[in-house]
Amino acid sequence: MNVQGCVHLVGAGPGDPDLLTVKALRLLQTADVVVYDRLVSQGILDLIPTGITRICVGKESGHHLLPQDEINDLLVKLATPTRRVVRLKGGDPFVFGRGGEEALHLVAHGIAVEVVPGITAASGCAASAGIPLTHRDLAHSVRLVTGHMQGDRDLDLDWAKLADPACTLVVYMGLGSVDRMADGLMTAGLSPDTPVAVVERGTTGTQRNLHGVLASMAADVRAWDVRPPALIIIGKVVALAADRFAADPCRLAAVPGE
């Protein structure tokens, strides 16, 4: 195949610039053009040097600056043998980031793809909220699911499999479906008292950690006025965060003379 160029699909992580990989930072600082989504934080965009072209194709529920098909075509047009193109996506490109769709489209047009993984929201937000996703006494597995279906269809998940008390459930893009999520899980047998956490703007300086239980999850999300980006974590491990982790980041003691 005659390769016409290369696109780097780069994960920006959940928001904190310090969580970027070294490779992601190097590509951002040596790119010719960066095509980025709405969920990429301003702190990360500030690491892109002046003079590098930035193109926002931001997506949020119900509003896309560019539909996905047009983003795919834009990447094909930008990719040339002499231009370094970075497609910058929040979290990890291959975890609910449509990175697979973009990669397949590029390869079909003779364009090479390099995927640079990023810290996905499940691990980044859980860690910053002090919630271990697994625990040998409480959670033997983790499931990552999306709360937003393509074309805004009704959420239709296998509730019987998801309602496992020994599993941690992490819901991406789930604010619009909290009622359906809670009803589906409780109808399938998951206890209404199952702990729930909502992590809003995880890993950033404006992060909020909100705690409740499954039975009141939908009402709590509305009462808390939660705004995206937010991640929902459901499971027994959520209770481990309460009063067990420092609210502020660890800080080294001051060095004498400073």
PDB file of C-alpha atoms in Angstrom:
ATOM      1  CA  MET A   1       0.000   0.000   0.000  1.00  0.00           C
ATOM      2  CA  ASN A   2       1.262   3.450  -0.889  1.00  0.00           C
ATOM      3  CA  VAL A   3       1.141   5.381   2.387  1.00  0.00           C
ATOM      4  CA  GLN A   4       0.057   8.976   1.836  1.00  0.00           C
ATOM      5  CA  GLY A   5       0.912  10.293   5.283  1.00  0.00           C
ATOM      6  CA  CYS A   6       0.575   9.576   8.988  1.00  0.00           C
ATOM      7  CA  VAL A   7      -1.814  10.612  11.731  1.00  0.00           C
ATOM      8  CA  HIS A   8      -0.959  10.200  15.418  1.00  0.00           C
ATOM      9  CA  LEU A   9      -4.042   9.353  17.501  1.00  0.00           C
ATOM     10  CA  VAL A  10      -2.983  10.725  20.881  1.00  0.00           C
ATOM     11  CA  GLY A  11      -4.716  10.318  24.229  1.00  0.00           C
ATOM     12  CA  ALA A  12      -4.752  13.514  26.291  1.00  0.00           C
ATOM     13  CA  GLY A  13      -5.798  11.786  29.498  1.00  0.00           C
ATOM     14  CA  PRO A  14      -8.587  12.978  31.804  1.00  0.00           C
ATOM     15  CA  GLY A  15      -7.527  16.614  32.110  1.00  0.00           C
ATOM     16  CA  ASP A  16      -4.462  17.098  34.302  1.00  0.00           C
ATOM     17  CA  PRO A  17      -1.532  18.059  32.014  1.00  0.00           C
ATOM     18  CA  ASP A  18       0.866  16.219  34.337  1.00  0.00           C
ATOM     19  CA  LEU A  19      -0.839  12.943  33.370  1.00  0.00           C
ATOM     20  CA  LEU A  20       0.180  13.225  29.709  1.00  0.00           C
ATOM     21  CA  THR A  21       2.653  10.603  28.557  1.00  0.00           C
ATOM     22  CA  VAL A  22       6.119  11.773  27.557  1.00  0.00           C
ATOM     23  CA  LYS A  23       5.416  10.632  23.998  1.00  0.00           C
ATOM     24  CA  ALA A  24       2.147  12.566  23.829  1.00  0.00           C
ATOM     25  CA  LEU A  25       3.898  15.748  24.974  1.00  0.00           C
ATOM     26  CA  ARG A  26       6.696  15.303  22.441  1.00  0.00           C
ATOM     27  CA  LEU A  27       4.223  14.868  19.581  1.00  0.00           C
ATOM     28  CA  LEU A  28       2.204  17.919  20.661  1.00  0.00           C
ATOM     29  CA  GLN A  29       5.309  20.054  20.698  1.00  0.00           C
ATOM     30  CA  THR A  30       6.560  18.903  17.296  1.00  0.00           C
ATOM     31  CA  ALA A  31       3.279  18.710  15.384  1.00  0.00           C
ATOM     32  CA  ASP A  32       2.341  20.774  12.347  1.00  0.00           C
ATOM     33  CA  VAL A  33      -1.382  20.601  13.115  1.00  0.00           C
ATOM     34  CA  VAL A  34      -3.395  19.413  16.134  1.00  0.00           C
ATOM     35  CA  VAL A  35      -7.032  18.386  15.716  1.00  0.00           C
ATOM     36  CA  TYR A  36      -8.625  18.280  19.157  1.00  0.00           C
ATOM     37  CA  ASP A  37     -11.912  17.549  20.937  1.00  0.00           C
ATOM     38  CA  ARG A  38     -13.857  19.599  23.472  1.00  0.00           C
ATOM     39  CA  LEU A  39     -12.796  17.366  26.376  1.00  0.00           C
ATOM     40  CA  VAL A  40      -9.120  18.256  25.972  1.00  0.00           C
ATOM     41  CA  SER A  41      -8.362  20.619  28.860  1.00  0.00           C
ATOM     42  CA  GLN A  42      -7.064  24.140  28.388  1.00  0.00           C
ATOM     43  CA  GLY A  43      -3.985  23.252  30.410  1.00  0.00           C
ATOM     44  CA  ILE A  44      -3.028  20.656  27.821  1.00  0.00           C
ATOM     45  CA  LEU A  45      -3.783  22.964  24.893  1.00  0.00           C
ATOM     46  CA  ASP A  46      -1.464  25.522  26.504  1.00  0.00           C
ATOM     47  CA  LEU A  47       1.417  23.054  26.028  1.00  0.00           C
ATOM     48  CA  ILE A  48       1.098  23.343  22.229  1.00  0.00           C
ATOM     49  CA  PRO A  49       3.694  25.866  21.020  1.00  0.00           C
ATOM     50  CA  THR A  50       2.673  29.033  19.226  1.00  0.00           C
ATOM     51  CA  GLY A  51       2.667  28.572  15.466  1.00  0.00           C
ATOM     52  CA  ILE A  52       1.233  25.063  15.434  1.00  0.00           C
ATOM     53  CA  THR A  53      -2.176  25.008  13.756  1.00  0.00           C
ATOM     54  CA  ARG A  54      -5.034  24.023  16.067  1.00  0.00           C
ATOM     55  CA  ILE A  55      -8.392  22.810  14.793  1.00  0.00           C
ATOM     56  CA  CYS A  56     -11.239  22.274  17.259  1.00  0.00           C
ATOM     57  CA  VAL A  57     -13.784  19.639  16.240  1.00  0.00           C
ATOM     58  CA  GLY A  58     -15.377  19.593  19.685  1.00  0.00           C
ATOM     59  CA  LYS A  59     -18.206  17.200  20.398  1.00  0.00           C
ATOM     60  CA  GLU A  60     -20.752  17.188  23.208  1.00  0.00           C
ATOM     61  CA  SER A  61     -24.091  15.492  23.605  1.00  0.00           C
ATOM     62  CA  GLY A  62     -26.535  16.912  21.067  1.00  0.00           C
ATOM     63  CA  HIS A  63     -24.030  19.301  19.480  1.00  0.00           C
ATOM     64  CA  HIS A  64     -21.099  18.561  17.185  1.00  0.00           C
ATOM     65  CA  LEU A  65     -18.959  21.241  15.592  1.00  0.00           C
ATOM     66  CA  LEU A  66     -18.203  18.601  12.974  1.00  0.00           C
ATOM     67  CA  PRO A  67     -20.031  15.272  12.551  1.00  0.00           C
ATOM     68  CA  GLN A  68     -17.793  12.217  12.880  1.00  0.00           C
ATOM     69  CA  ASP A  69     -17.817  11.532   9.133  1.00  0.00           C
ATOM     70  CA  GLU A  70     -16.525  15.038   8.472  1.00  0.00           C
ATOM     71  CA  ILE A  71     -13.815  14.643  11.115  1.00  0.00           C
ATOM     72  CA  ASN A  72     -12.701  11.447   9.395  1.00  0.00           C
ATOM     73  CA  ASP A  73     -12.521  13.215   6.039  1.00  0.00           C
ATOM     74  CA  LEU A  74     -10.695  16.199   7.540  1.00  0.00           C
ATOM     75  CA  LEU A  75      -7.965  13.928   8.896  1.00  0.00           C
ATOM     76  CA  VAL A  76      -7.540  12.336   5.466  1.00  0.00           C
ATOM     77  CA  LYS A  77      -7.186  15.759   3.843  1.00  0.00           C
ATOM     78  CA  LEU A  78      -4.672  16.970   6.414  1.00  0.00           C
ATOM     79  CA  ALA A  79      -2.426  13.908   6.245  1.00  0.00           C
ATOM     80  CA  THR A  80       0.487  14.345   3.834  1.00  0.00           C
ATOM     81  CA  PRO A  81       3.982  12.816   3.827  1.00  0.00           C
ATOM     82  CA  THR A  82       5.478  16.141   4.979  1.00  0.00           C
ATOM     83  CA  ARG A  83       2.928  17.135   7.641  1.00  0.00           C
ATOM     84  CA  ARG A  84       2.795  15.768  11.193  1.00  0.00           C
ATOM     85  CA  VAL A  85      -0.861  15.530  12.195  1.00  0.00           C
ATOM     86  CA  VAL A  86      -1.867  14.896  15.804  1.00  0.00           C
ATOM     87  CA  ARG A  87      -5.451  13.887  16.513  1.00  0.00           C
ATOM     88  CA  LEU A  88      -5.770  14.753  20.204  1.00  0.00           C
ATOM     89  CA  LYS A  89      -8.573  13.051  22.112  1.00  0.00           C
ATOM     90  CA  GLY A  90      -9.585  13.227  25.769  1.00  0.00           C
ATOM     91  CA  GLY A  91      -8.752  10.151  27.817  1.00  0.00           C
ATOM     92  CA  ASP A  92      -7.638   7.225  25.685  1.00  0.00           C
ATOM     93  CA  PRO A  93      -8.385   7.159  21.924  1.00  0.00           C
ATOM     94  CA  PHE A  94      -9.562   3.544  22.020  1.00  0.00           C
ATOM     95  CA  VAL A  95     -11.839   3.785  25.099  1.00  0.00           C
ATOM     96  CA  PHE A  96     -15.152   5.352  24.009  1.00  0.00           C
ATOM     97  CA  GLY A  97     -13.175   7.859  21.958  1.00  0.00           C
ATOM     98  CA  ARG A  98     -14.087   6.722  18.434  1.00  0.00           C
ATOM     99  CA  GLY A  99     -10.388   6.246  17.812  1.00  0.00           C
ATOM    100  CA  GLY A 100     -11.067   2.882  16.203  1.00  0.00           C
ATOM    101  CA  GLU A 101     -13.444   4.444  13.677  1.00  0.00           C
ATOM    102  CA  GLU A 102     -10.941   7.124  12.760  1.00  0.00           C
ATOM    103  CA  ALA A 103      -8.052   4.683  12.511  1.00  0.00           C
ATOM    104  CA  LEU A 104      -9.966   2.358  10.179  1.00  0.00           C
ATOM    105  CA  HIS A 105     -11.008   5.275   7.964  1.00  0.00           C
ATOM    106  CA  LEU A 106      -7.434   6.544   7.712  1.00  0.00           C
ATOM    107  CA  VAL A 107      -5.940   3.145   6.933  1.00  0.00           C
ATOM    108  CA  ALA A 108      -8.589   2.598   4.245  1.00  0.00           C
ATOM    109  CA  HIS A 109      -7.276   5.749   2.560  1.00  0.00           C
ATOM    110  CA  GLY A 110      -3.646   4.652   2.660  1.00  0.00           C
ATOM    111  CA  ILE A 111      -2.708   6.735   5.695  1.00  0.00           C
ATOM    112  CA  ALA A 112      -0.552   5.276   8.455  1.00  0.00           C
ATOM    113  CA  VAL A 113      -1.799   5.533  12.039  1.00  0.00           C
ATOM    114  CA  GLU A 114       0.123   5.579  15.297  1.00  0.00           C
ATOM    115  CA  VAL A 115      -1.934   5.237  18.474  1.00  0.00           C
ATOM    116  CA  VAL A 116      -0.528   6.822  21.625  1.00  0.00           C
ATOM    117  CA  PRO A 117      -2.589   5.653  24.612  1.00  0.00           C
ATOM    118  CA  GLY A 118      -3.702   8.038  27.318  1.00  0.00           C
ATOM    119  CA  ILE A 119      -4.945   7.542  30.865  1.00  0.00           C
ATOM    120  CA  THR A 120      -8.630   6.826  30.482  1.00  0.00           C
ATOM    121  CA  ALA A 121     -11.168   8.577  32.704  1.00  0.00           C
ATOM    122  CA  ALA A 122     -11.990   5.395  34.627  1.00  0.00           C
ATOM    123  CA  SER A 123      -8.505   5.053  36.089  1.00  0.00           C
ATOM    124  CA  GLY A 124      -7.660   8.765  36.229  1.00  0.00           C
ATOM    125  CA  CYS A 125     -10.868   9.941  37.897  1.00  0.00           C
ATOM    126  CA  ALA A 126     -11.108   6.966  40.237  1.00  0.00           C
ATOM    127  CA  ALA A 127      -7.538   7.490  41.408  1.00  0.00           C
ATOM    128  CA  SER A 128      -8.032  11.218  41.956  1.00  0.00           C
ATOM    129  CA  ALA A 129     -11.195  10.473  43.965  1.00  0.00           C
ATOM    130  CA  GLY A 130      -9.426   7.830  46.055  1.00  0.00           C
ATOM    131  CA  ILE A 131     -11.518   4.945  44.735  1.00  0.00           C
ATOM    132  CA  PRO A 132      -9.717   1.658  43.985  1.00  0.00           C
ATOM    133  CA  LEU A 133     -11.494   0.090  41.013  1.00  0.00           C
ATOM    134  CA  THR A 134     -10.668  -3.394  42.239  1.00  0.00           C
ATOM    135  CA  HIS A 135     -10.266  -4.858  45.720  1.00  0.00           C
ATOM    136  CA  ARG A 136      -9.778  -8.533  46.433  1.00  0.00           C
ATOM    137  CA  ASP A 137     -12.530  -8.529  49.086  1.00  0.00           C
ATOM    138  CA  LEU A 138     -15.051  -6.359  47.237  1.00  0.00           C
ATOM    139  CA  ALA A 139     -14.570  -6.183  43.474  1.00  0.00           C
ATOM    140  CA  HIS A 140     -13.027  -8.876  41.316  1.00  0.00           C
ATOM    141  CA  SER A 141     -13.627  -7.147  37.994  1.00  0.00           C
ATOM    142  CA  VAL A 142     -14.345  -3.794  36.358  1.00  0.00           C
ATOM    143  CA  ARG A 143     -16.777  -3.015  33.547  1.00  0.00           C
ATOM    144  CA  LEU A 144     -16.553   0.131  31.464  1.00  0.00           C
ATOM    145  CA  VAL A 145     -19.812   1.082  29.761  1.00  0.00           C
ATOM    146  CA  THR A 146     -21.186   4.086  27.932  1.00  0.00           C
ATOM    147  CA  GLY A 147     -24.365   5.764  29.049  1.00  0.00           C
ATOM    148  CA  HIS A 148     -24.884   7.364  25.646  1.00  0.00           C
ATOM    149  CA  MET A 149     -26.043   5.320  22.676  1.00  0.00           C
ATOM    150  CA  GLN A 150     -25.349   6.194  19.034  1.00  0.00           C
ATOM    151  CA  GLY A 151     -28.081   8.348  17.513  1.00  0.00           C
ATOM    152  CA  ASP A 152     -29.425   9.114  21.018  1.00  0.00           C
ATOM    153  CA  ARG A 153     -31.199   5.747  21.118  1.00  0.00           C
ATOM    154  CA  ASP A 154     -32.659   4.484  24.401  1.00  0.00           C
ATOM    155  CA  LEU A 155     -30.023   2.956  26.638  1.00  0.00           C
ATOM    156  CA  ASP A 156     -30.248  -0.814  26.159  1.00  0.00           C
ATOM    157  CA  LEU A 157     -27.592  -2.700  28.098  1.00  0.00           C
ATOM    158  CA  ASP A 158     -27.453  -6.216  29.483  1.00  0.00           C
ATOM    159  CA  TRP A 159     -28.571  -5.238  32.973  1.00  0.00           C
ATOM    160  CA  ALA A 160     -28.465  -8.798  34.304  1.00  0.00           C
ATOM    161  CA  LYS A 161     -24.739  -9.052  33.571  1.00  0.00           C
ATOM    162  CA  LEU A 162     -23.986  -5.540  34.806  1.00  0.00           C
ATOM    163  CA  ALA A 163     -25.811  -5.986  38.119  1.00  0.00           C
ATOM    164  CA  ASP A 164     -22.941  -7.946  39.668  1.00  0.00           C
ATOM    165  CA  PRO A 165     -22.235  -6.926  43.284  1.00  0.00           C
ATOM    166  CA  ALA A 166     -18.651  -8.175  42.965  1.00  0.00           C
ATOM    167  CA  CYS A 167     -17.954  -5.882  39.989  1.00  0.00           C
ATOM    168  CA  THR A 168     -17.200  -2.171  39.755  1.00  0.00           C
ATOM    169  CA  LEU A 169     -19.244  -0.437  37.068  1.00  0.00           C
ATOM    170  CA  VAL A 170     -17.815   2.705  35.476  1.00  0.00           C
ATOM    171  CA  VAL A 171     -20.176   4.725  33.304  1.00  0.00           C
ATOM    172  CA  TYR A 172     -18.885   7.178  30.715  1.00  0.00           C
ATOM    173  CA  MET A 173     -21.213   9.885  29.327  1.00  0.00           C
ATOM    174  CA  GLY A 174     -23.964   8.745  31.654  1.00  0.00           C
ATOM    175  CA  LEU A 175     -25.528  11.949  32.991  1.00  0.00           C
ATOM    176  CA  GLY A 176     -28.400  11.837  30.531  1.00  0.00           C
ATOM    177  CA  SER A 177     -29.314   8.250  31.365  1.00  0.00           C
ATOM    178  CA  VAL A 178     -29.044   8.043  35.160  1.00  0.00           C
ATOM    179  CA  ASP A 179     -32.738   7.186  35.576  1.00  0.00           C
ATOM    180  CA  ARG A 180     -32.563   4.331  33.066  1.00  0.00           C
ATOM    181  CA  MET A 181     -29.261   3.133  34.539  1.00  0.00           C
ATOM    182  CA  ALA A 182     -30.549   3.036  38.124  1.00  0.00           C
ATOM    183  CA  ASP A 183     -33.842   1.385  37.177  1.00  0.00           C
ATOM    184  CA  GLY A 184     -32.141  -1.216  34.983  1.00  0.00           C
ATOM    185  CA  LEU A 185     -29.579  -2.205  37.608  1.00  0.00           C
ATOM    186  CA  MET A 186     -32.034  -2.385  40.524  1.00  0.00           C
ATOM    187  CA  THR A 187     -34.602  -4.316  38.482  1.00  0.00           C
ATOM    188  CA  ALA A 188     -31.824  -6.802  37.663  1.00  0.00           C
ATOM    189  CA  GLY A 189     -31.112  -7.284  41.342  1.00  0.00           C
ATOM    190  CA  LEU A 190     -28.354  -4.844  42.323  1.00  0.00           C
ATOM    191  CA  SER A 191     -28.968  -3.510  45.826  1.00  0.00           C
ATOM    192  CA  PRO A 192     -30.441   0.003  46.061  1.00  0.00           C
ATOM    193  CA  ASP A 193     -27.838   0.661  48.785  1.00  0.00           C
ATOM    194  CA  THR A 194     -24.918   0.092  46.408  1.00  0.00           C
ATOM    195  CA  PRO A 195     -22.511   3.046  46.794  1.00  0.00           C
ATOM    196  CA  VAL A 196     -22.243   5.486  43.910  1.00  0.00           C
ATOM    197  CA  ALA A 197     -19.729   8.234  43.182  1.00  0.00           C
ATOM    198  CA  VAL A 198     -19.926  10.952  40.570  1.00  0.00           C
ATOM    199  CA  VAL A 199     -16.584  12.541  39.713  1.00  0.00           C
ATOM    200  CA  GLU A 200     -17.026  15.850  37.934  1.00  0.00           C
ATOM    201  CA  ARG A 201     -14.077  17.385  36.039  1.00  0.00           C
ATOM    202  CA  GLY A 202     -11.815  14.661  37.395  1.00  0.00           C
ATOM    203  CA  THR A 203      -8.069  15.302  37.898  1.00  0.00           C
ATOM    204  CA  THR A 204      -8.504  19.067  37.420  1.00  0.00           C
ATOM    205  CA  GLY A 205      -8.362  21.890  39.953  1.00  0.00           C
ATOM    206  CA  THR A 206     -12.159  22.132  39.936  1.00  0.00           C
ATOM    207  CA  GLN A 207     -12.884  18.447  40.553  1.00  0.00           C
ATOM    208  CA  ARG A 208     -15.965  17.540  42.594  1.00  0.00           C
ATOM    209  CA  ASN A 209     -16.426  14.136  44.258  1.00  0.00           C
ATOM    210  CA  LEU A 210     -20.087  13.427  45.007  1.00  0.00           C
ATOM    211  CA  HIS A 211     -21.245  10.347  46.900  1.00  0.00           C
ATOM    212  CA  GLY A 212     -24.615   8.634  47.208  1.00  0.00           C
ATOM    213  CA  VAL A 213     -26.339   5.316  46.649  1.00  0.00           C
ATOM    214  CA  LEU A 214     -27.935   3.684  43.634  1.00  0.00           C
ATOM    215  CA  ALA A 215     -31.529   4.240  44.777  1.00  0.00           C
ATOM    216  CA  SER A 216     -31.126   8.028  44.835  1.00  0.00           C
ATOM    217  CA  MET A 217     -28.505   8.362  42.090  1.00  0.00           C
ATOM    218  CA  ALA A 218     -30.757  10.020  39.531  1.00  0.00           C
ATOM    219  CA  ALA A 219     -32.235  12.499  42.000  1.00  0.00           C
ATOM    220  CA  ASP A 220     -28.795  13.248  43.448  1.00  0.00           C
ATOM    221  CA  VAL A 221     -27.273  14.001  40.039  1.00  0.00           C
ATOM    222  CA  ARG A 222     -30.008  16.550  39.418  1.00  0.00           C
ATOM    223  CA  ALA A 223     -29.768  18.028  42.923  1.00  0.00           C
ATOM    224  CA  TRP A 224     -25.995  18.353  42.631  1.00  0.00           C
ATOM    225  CA  ASP A 225     -26.395  20.031  39.218  1.00  0.00           C
ATOM    226  CA  VAL A 226     -23.641  17.839  37.781  1.00  0.00           C
ATOM    227  CA  ARG A 227     -22.179  19.042  34.483  1.00  0.00           C
ATOM    228  CA  PRO A 228     -20.026  17.140  31.990  1.00  0.00           C
ATOM    229  CA  PRO A 229     -17.409  15.913  31.895  1.00  0.00           C
ATOM    230  CA  ALA A 230     -18.407  13.581  34.699  1.00  0.00           C
ATOM    231  CA  LEU A 231     -17.843   9.911  35.414  1.00  0.00           C
ATOM    232  CA  ILE A 232     -20.151   7.636  37.409  1.00  0.00           C
ATOM    233  CA  ILE A 233     -18.665   4.821  39.507  1.00  0.00           C
ATOM    234  CA  ILE A 234     -21.019   2.207  40.970  1.00  0.00           C
ATOM    235  CA  GLY A 235     -19.933  -0.523  43.368  1.00  0.00           C
ATOM    236  CA  LYS A 236     -18.824  -1.458  46.858  1.00  0.00           C
ATOM    237  CA  VAL A 237     -15.333  -0.024  46.337  1.00  0.00           C
ATOM    238  CA  VAL A 238     -16.787   3.490  46.280  1.00  0.00           C
ATOM    239  CA  ALA A 239     -17.272   3.275  50.051  1.00  0.00           C
ATOM    240  CA  LEU A 240     -13.519   2.836  50.529  1.00  0.00           C
ATOM    241  CA  ALA A 241     -12.881   6.443  49.497  1.00  0.00           C
ATOM    242  CA  ALA A 242     -14.796   7.983  52.384  1.00  0.00           C
ATOM    243  CA  ASP A 243     -12.429   9.538  54.964  1.00  0.00           C
ATOM    244  CA  ARG A 244      -9.558   7.305  53.884  1.00  0.00           C
ATOM    245  CA  PHE A 245      -7.724   9.535  51.446  1.00  0.00           C
ATOM    246  CA  ALA A 246      -6.438  13.078  51.847  1.00  0.00           C
ATOM    247  CA  ALA A 247      -8.545  15.677  50.084  1.00  0.00           C
ATOM    248  CA  ASP A 248      -5.467  17.618  48.974  1.00  0.00           C
ATOM    249  CA  PRO A 249      -2.572  16.260  46.917  1.00  0.00           C
ATOM    250  CA  CYS A 250       0.456  15.034  48.831  1.00  0.00           C
ATOM    251  CA  ARG A 251       3.013  17.772  49.175  1.00  0.00           C
ATOM    252  CA  LEU A 252       6.684  17.443  49.981  1.00  0.00           C
ATOM    253  CA  ALA A 253       7.877  19.224  53.090  1.00  0.00           C
ATOM    254  CA  ALA A 254       9.470  22.577  52.385  1.00  0.00           C
ATOM    255  CA  VAL A 255      13.191  22.426  51.740  1.00  0.00           C
ATOM    256  CA  PRO A 256      15.134  24.569  54.221  1.00  0.00           C
ATOM    257  CA  GLY A 257      16.083  27.896  52.701  1.00  0.00           C
ATOM    258  CA  GLU A 258      13.219  27.988  50.225  1.00  0.00           C
TER     259      GLU A 258
END
